[in-house]
Amino acid sequence: LFLLGILTGCTGTRSAADVTRDVARGAVLVVVEAAEVGDEVCAGVAAQAKGSGDEATLRRGIEIAQTCEHAKDMVLTAARGMRMALNAWESASAGKLACAGAQALQALNLTRDAIVRGDGDIPPVLDDGIAQAATLARMLPTGSSCELSKGAK
């Protein structure tokens, strides 16, 4: 299990106090778009591998497709949690929003890594989604932590 503290050690970024509900809601939208576009790119990478005729490349393509499918499911689950936290905007929601942001960050990084393994091009919105998920993850109140899944199945 990864702890959020490992994921949020960045400096020079927006503090939790600076993130307003409207900014957080915009970040959630970018995260969801990043998941959708990343999944499309993964599908393209997997399709290229399938058409290669090489068994090792085909296996890699199947692994990439499975990783991306799992990652997209993780992001969409996290997005539901983020939306619920946004709709009940209060100090207690900040921890829920941050943990969901950390889950989305982990999943988007899985997607990015899978695309890189398949020699695909990283869409800019994926990097934007990673940055926005990291901003949400940094909202975790001091002394709190989130347990995250181990990643791809």
PDB file of C-alpha atoms in Angstrom:
ATOM      1  CA  LEU A   1       0.000   0.000   0.000  1.00  0.00           C
ATOM      2  CA  PHE A   2       1.203   3.449  -0.823  1.00  0.00           C
ATOM      3  CA  LEU A   3       0.715   6.264   1.614  1.00  0.00           C
ATOM      4  CA  LEU A   4      -0.374   9.636   0.370  1.00  0.00           C
ATOM      5  CA  GLY A   5       2.650  11.273   1.960  1.00  0.00           C
ATOM      6  CA  ILE A   6       4.877   9.619  -0.609  1.00  0.00           C
ATOM      7  CA  LEU A   7       2.766  10.986  -3.449  1.00  0.00           C
ATOM      8  CA  THR A   8       2.452  14.517  -2.132  1.00  0.00           C
ATOM      9  CA  GLY A   9       6.005  15.450  -1.307  1.00  0.00           C
ATOM     10  CA  CYS A  10       6.115  18.159  -3.999  1.00  0.00           C
ATOM     11  CA  THR A  11       6.842  21.751  -3.093  1.00  0.00           C
ATOM     12  CA  GLY A  12       6.168  25.084  -4.719  1.00  0.00           C
ATOM     13  CA  THR A  13       2.566  24.228  -5.471  1.00  0.00           C
ATOM     14  CA  ARG A  14      -0.838  25.457  -4.507  1.00  0.00           C
ATOM     15  CA  SER A  15      -1.707  24.865  -0.848  1.00  0.00           C
ATOM     16  CA  ALA A  16      -4.914  23.224   0.308  1.00  0.00           C
ATOM     17  CA  ALA A  17      -6.171  26.579   1.560  1.00  0.00           C
ATOM     18  CA  ASP A  18      -5.831  27.997  -1.966  1.00  0.00           C
ATOM     19  CA  VAL A  19      -8.037  25.334  -3.548  1.00  0.00           C
ATOM     20  CA  THR A  20     -11.608  26.553  -3.687  1.00  0.00           C
ATOM     21  CA  ARG A  21     -14.560  24.368  -4.531  1.00  0.00           C
ATOM     22  CA  ASP A  22     -14.797  25.727  -8.094  1.00  0.00           C
ATOM     23  CA  VAL A  23     -11.096  25.106  -8.704  1.00  0.00           C
ATOM     24  CA  ALA A  24     -11.408  21.600  -7.289  1.00  0.00           C
ATOM     25  CA  ARG A  25     -14.452  20.897  -9.474  1.00  0.00           C
ATOM     26  CA  GLY A  26     -12.510  22.013 -12.551  1.00  0.00           C
ATOM     27  CA  ALA A  27      -9.656  19.720 -11.536  1.00  0.00           C
ATOM     28  CA  VAL A  28     -12.065  16.786 -11.314  1.00  0.00           C
ATOM     29  CA  LEU A  29     -13.282  17.472 -14.855  1.00  0.00           C
ATOM     30  CA  VAL A  30      -9.715  17.514 -16.171  1.00  0.00           C
ATOM     31  CA  VAL A  31      -8.948  14.255 -14.327  1.00  0.00           C
ATOM     32  CA  VAL A  32     -11.958  12.535 -15.908  1.00  0.00           C
ATOM     33  CA  GLU A  33     -11.063  13.815 -19.384  1.00  0.00           C
ATOM     34  CA  ALA A  34      -7.485  12.619 -18.878  1.00  0.00           C
ATOM     35  CA  ALA A  35      -8.756   9.144 -17.978  1.00  0.00           C
ATOM     36  CA  GLU A  36     -10.943   8.979 -21.083  1.00  0.00           C
ATOM     37  CA  VAL A  37      -8.249  10.223 -23.480  1.00  0.00           C
ATOM     38  CA  GLY A  38      -5.590   8.048 -21.837  1.00  0.00           C
ATOM     39  CA  ASP A  39      -7.836   5.019 -22.239  1.00  0.00           C
ATOM     40  CA  GLU A  40      -8.315   5.820 -25.946  1.00  0.00           C
ATOM     41  CA  VAL A  41      -4.553   6.111 -26.464  1.00  0.00           C
ATOM     42  CA  CYS A  42      -4.034   2.819 -24.596  1.00  0.00           C
ATOM     43  CA  ALA A  43      -6.587   1.138 -26.840  1.00  0.00           C
ATOM     44  CA  GLY A  44      -4.673   2.374 -29.891  1.00  0.00           C
ATOM     45  CA  VAL A  45      -1.378   1.109 -28.499  1.00  0.00           C
ATOM     46  CA  ALA A  46      -2.941  -2.278 -27.712  1.00  0.00           C
ATOM     47  CA  ALA A  47      -4.488  -2.492 -31.189  1.00  0.00           C
ATOM     48  CA  GLN A  48      -1.098  -1.847 -32.795  1.00  0.00           C
ATOM     49  CA  ALA A  49       0.407  -4.622 -30.697  1.00  0.00           C
ATOM     50  CA  LYS A  50      -2.405  -6.987 -31.695  1.00  0.00           C
ATOM     51  CA  GLY A  51      -1.720  -6.373 -35.370  1.00  0.00           C
ATOM     52  CA  SER A  52       2.025  -6.938 -35.046  1.00  0.00           C
ATOM     53  CA  GLY A  53       1.905 -10.715 -35.418  1.00  0.00           C
ATOM     54  CA  ASP A  54       4.614 -11.060 -32.749  1.00  0.00           C
ATOM     55  CA  GLU A  55       3.528 -13.103 -29.722  1.00  0.00           C
ATOM     56  CA  ALA A  56       5.605 -11.121 -27.182  1.00  0.00           C
ATOM     57  CA  THR A  57       4.293  -7.836 -28.553  1.00  0.00           C
ATOM     58  CA  LEU A  58       0.754  -9.201 -28.453  1.00  0.00           C
ATOM     59  CA  ARG A  59       1.160 -10.211 -24.787  1.00  0.00           C
ATOM     60  CA  ARG A  60       2.500  -6.746 -23.985  1.00  0.00           C
ATOM     61  CA  GLY A  61      -0.475  -5.191 -25.768  1.00  0.00           C
ATOM     62  CA  ILE A  62      -2.911  -7.303 -23.760  1.00  0.00           C
ATOM     63  CA  GLU A  63      -1.150  -6.321 -20.522  1.00  0.00           C
ATOM     64  CA  ILE A  64      -1.285  -2.654 -21.509  1.00  0.00           C
ATOM     65  CA  ALA A  65      -4.989  -2.891 -22.326  1.00  0.00           C
ATOM     66  CA  GLN A  66      -5.736  -4.588 -18.991  1.00  0.00           C
ATOM     67  CA  THR A  67      -3.685  -2.045 -17.045  1.00  0.00           C
ATOM     68  CA  CYS A  68      -5.425   0.852 -18.751  1.00  0.00           C
ATOM     69  CA  GLU A  69      -8.882  -0.626 -18.229  1.00  0.00           C
ATOM     70  CA  HIS A  70      -8.154  -1.083 -14.523  1.00  0.00           C
ATOM     71  CA  ALA A  71      -6.702   2.426 -14.267  1.00  0.00           C
ATOM     72  CA  LYS A  72      -9.734   3.985 -15.946  1.00  0.00           C
ATOM     73  CA  ASP A  73     -12.038   2.150 -13.526  1.00  0.00           C
ATOM     74  CA  MET A  74      -9.927   3.455 -10.626  1.00  0.00           C
ATOM     75  CA  VAL A  75     -10.154   7.045 -11.900  1.00  0.00           C
ATOM     76  CA  LEU A  76     -13.902   6.881 -12.464  1.00  0.00           C
ATOM     77  CA  THR A  77     -14.403   5.449  -8.964  1.00  0.00           C
ATOM     78  CA  ALA A  78     -12.207   8.223  -7.565  1.00  0.00           C
ATOM     79  CA  ALA A  79     -14.145  10.823  -9.576  1.00  0.00           C
ATOM     80  CA  ARG A  80     -17.407   9.675  -7.983  1.00  0.00           C
ATOM     81  CA  GLY A  81     -15.802  10.146  -4.564  1.00  0.00           C
ATOM     82  CA  MET A  82     -14.473  13.561  -5.561  1.00  0.00           C
ATOM     83  CA  ARG A  83     -17.895  14.683  -6.774  1.00  0.00           C
ATOM     84  CA  MET A  84     -19.525  13.534  -3.520  1.00  0.00           C
ATOM     85  CA  ALA A  85     -16.923  15.455  -1.508  1.00  0.00           C
ATOM     86  CA  LEU A  86     -17.450  18.551  -3.652  1.00  0.00           C
ATOM     87  CA  ASN A  87     -21.200  18.414  -3.179  1.00  0.00           C
ATOM     88  CA  ALA A  88     -20.725  18.351   0.604  1.00  0.00           C
ATOM     89  CA  TRP A  89     -18.013  21.014   0.636  1.00  0.00           C
ATOM     90  CA  GLU A  90     -16.791  21.398   4.207  1.00  0.00           C
ATOM     91  CA  SER A  91     -13.553  20.840   6.078  1.00  0.00           C
ATOM     92  CA  ALA A  92     -14.309  17.137   6.529  1.00  0.00           C
ATOM     93  CA  SER A  93     -14.672  16.764   2.761  1.00  0.00           C
ATOM     94  CA  ALA A  94     -11.110  17.926   2.157  1.00  0.00           C
ATOM     95  CA  GLY A  95      -9.704  14.595   3.341  1.00  0.00           C
ATOM     96  CA  LYS A  96     -12.148  12.607   1.211  1.00  0.00           C
ATOM     97  CA  LEU A  97     -11.382  14.778  -1.820  1.00  0.00           C
ATOM     98  CA  ALA A  98      -7.643  14.448  -1.239  1.00  0.00           C
ATOM     99  CA  CYS A  99      -7.793  10.657  -0.916  1.00  0.00           C
ATOM    100  CA  ALA A 100      -9.868  10.388  -4.087  1.00  0.00           C
ATOM    101  CA  GLY A 101      -7.384  12.723  -5.800  1.00  0.00           C
ATOM    102  CA  ALA A 102      -4.526  10.477  -4.683  1.00  0.00           C
ATOM    103  CA  GLN A 103      -6.327   7.429  -6.093  1.00  0.00           C
ATOM    104  CA  ALA A 104      -6.851   9.251  -9.395  1.00  0.00           C
ATOM    105  CA  LEU A 105      -3.196  10.310  -9.404  1.00  0.00           C
ATOM    106  CA  GLN A 106      -2.081   6.729  -8.937  1.00  0.00           C
ATOM    107  CA  ALA A 107      -4.394   5.510 -11.713  1.00  0.00           C
ATOM    108  CA  LEU A 108      -3.404   8.212 -14.203  1.00  0.00           C
ATOM    109  CA  ASN A 109       0.256   7.403 -13.580  1.00  0.00           C
ATOM    110  CA  LEU A 110      -0.527   3.730 -14.306  1.00  0.00           C
ATOM    111  CA  THR A 111      -2.095   4.818 -17.587  1.00  0.00           C
ATOM    112  CA  ARG A 112       0.881   6.999 -18.452  1.00  0.00           C
ATOM    113  CA  ASP A 113       3.339   4.194 -17.672  1.00  0.00           C
ATOM    114  CA  ALA A 114       1.351   1.745 -19.818  1.00  0.00           C
ATOM    115  CA  ILE A 115       1.366   4.124 -22.781  1.00  0.00           C
ATOM    116  CA  VAL A 116       5.121   4.624 -22.404  1.00  0.00           C
ATOM    117  CA  ARG A 117       5.651   0.824 -22.281  1.00  0.00           C
ATOM    118  CA  GLY A 118       3.736   0.564 -25.540  1.00  0.00           C
ATOM    119  CA  ASP A 119       5.802   3.340 -27.156  1.00  0.00           C
ATOM    120  CA  GLY A 120       2.700   5.526 -27.458  1.00  0.00           C
ATOM    121  CA  ASP A 121       2.585   9.299 -27.408  1.00  0.00           C
ATOM    122  CA  ILE A 122       1.472  10.864 -24.138  1.00  0.00           C
ATOM    123  CA  PRO A 123      -1.497  13.177 -24.711  1.00  0.00           C
ATOM    124  CA  PRO A 124      -1.054  16.564 -23.018  1.00  0.00           C
ATOM    125  CA  VAL A 125      -4.393  16.217 -21.223  1.00  0.00           C
ATOM    126  CA  LEU A 126      -3.035  13.139 -19.429  1.00  0.00           C
ATOM    127  CA  ASP A 127      -0.176  15.151 -17.962  1.00  0.00           C
ATOM    128  CA  ASP A 128      -2.679  17.904 -17.095  1.00  0.00           C
ATOM    129  CA  GLY A 129      -4.867  15.353 -15.324  1.00  0.00           C
ATOM    130  CA  ILE A 130      -1.883  14.076 -13.364  1.00  0.00           C
ATOM    131  CA  ALA A 131      -1.045  17.621 -12.270  1.00  0.00           C
ATOM    132  CA  GLN A 132      -4.649  18.329 -11.256  1.00  0.00           C
ATOM    133  CA  ALA A 133      -4.976  15.041  -9.351  1.00  0.00           C
ATOM    134  CA  ALA A 134      -1.744  15.884  -7.504  1.00  0.00           C
ATOM    135  CA  THR A 135      -3.205  19.280  -6.546  1.00  0.00           C
ATOM    136  CA  LEU A 136      -6.275  17.568  -5.097  1.00  0.00           C
ATOM    137  CA  ALA A 137      -4.136  14.968  -3.306  1.00  0.00           C
ATOM    138  CA  ARG A 138      -2.160  17.722  -1.577  1.00  0.00           C
ATOM    139  CA  MET A 139      -5.366  18.896   0.121  1.00  0.00           C
ATOM    140  CA  LEU A 140      -5.012  16.111   2.693  1.00  0.00           C
ATOM    141  CA  PRO A 141      -5.005  17.614   6.182  1.00  0.00           C
ATOM    142  CA  THR A 142      -1.682  17.416   8.021  1.00  0.00           C
ATOM    143  CA  GLY A 143      -1.315  14.181   9.947  1.00  0.00           C
ATOM    144  CA  SER A 144      -3.850  12.307   7.811  1.00  0.00           C
ATOM    145  CA  SER A 145      -3.125   9.529   5.344  1.00  0.00           C
ATOM    146  CA  CYS A 146      -4.850   7.492   2.668  1.00  0.00           C
ATOM    147  CA  GLU A 147      -4.331   3.864   1.806  1.00  0.00           C
ATOM    148  CA  LEU A 148      -4.239   3.302  -1.911  1.00  0.00           C
ATOM    149  CA  SER A 149      -4.579   0.158  -3.982  1.00  0.00           C
ATOM    150  CA  LYS A 150      -1.485  -1.655  -5.190  1.00  0.00           C
ATOM    151  CA  GLY A 151      -2.153  -0.630  -8.781  1.00  0.00           C
ATOM    152  CA  ALA A 152      -2.843  -2.695 -11.843  1.00  0.00           C
ATOM    153  CA  LYS A 153      -4.404  -6.103 -11.605  1.00  0.00           C
TER     154      LYS A 153
END
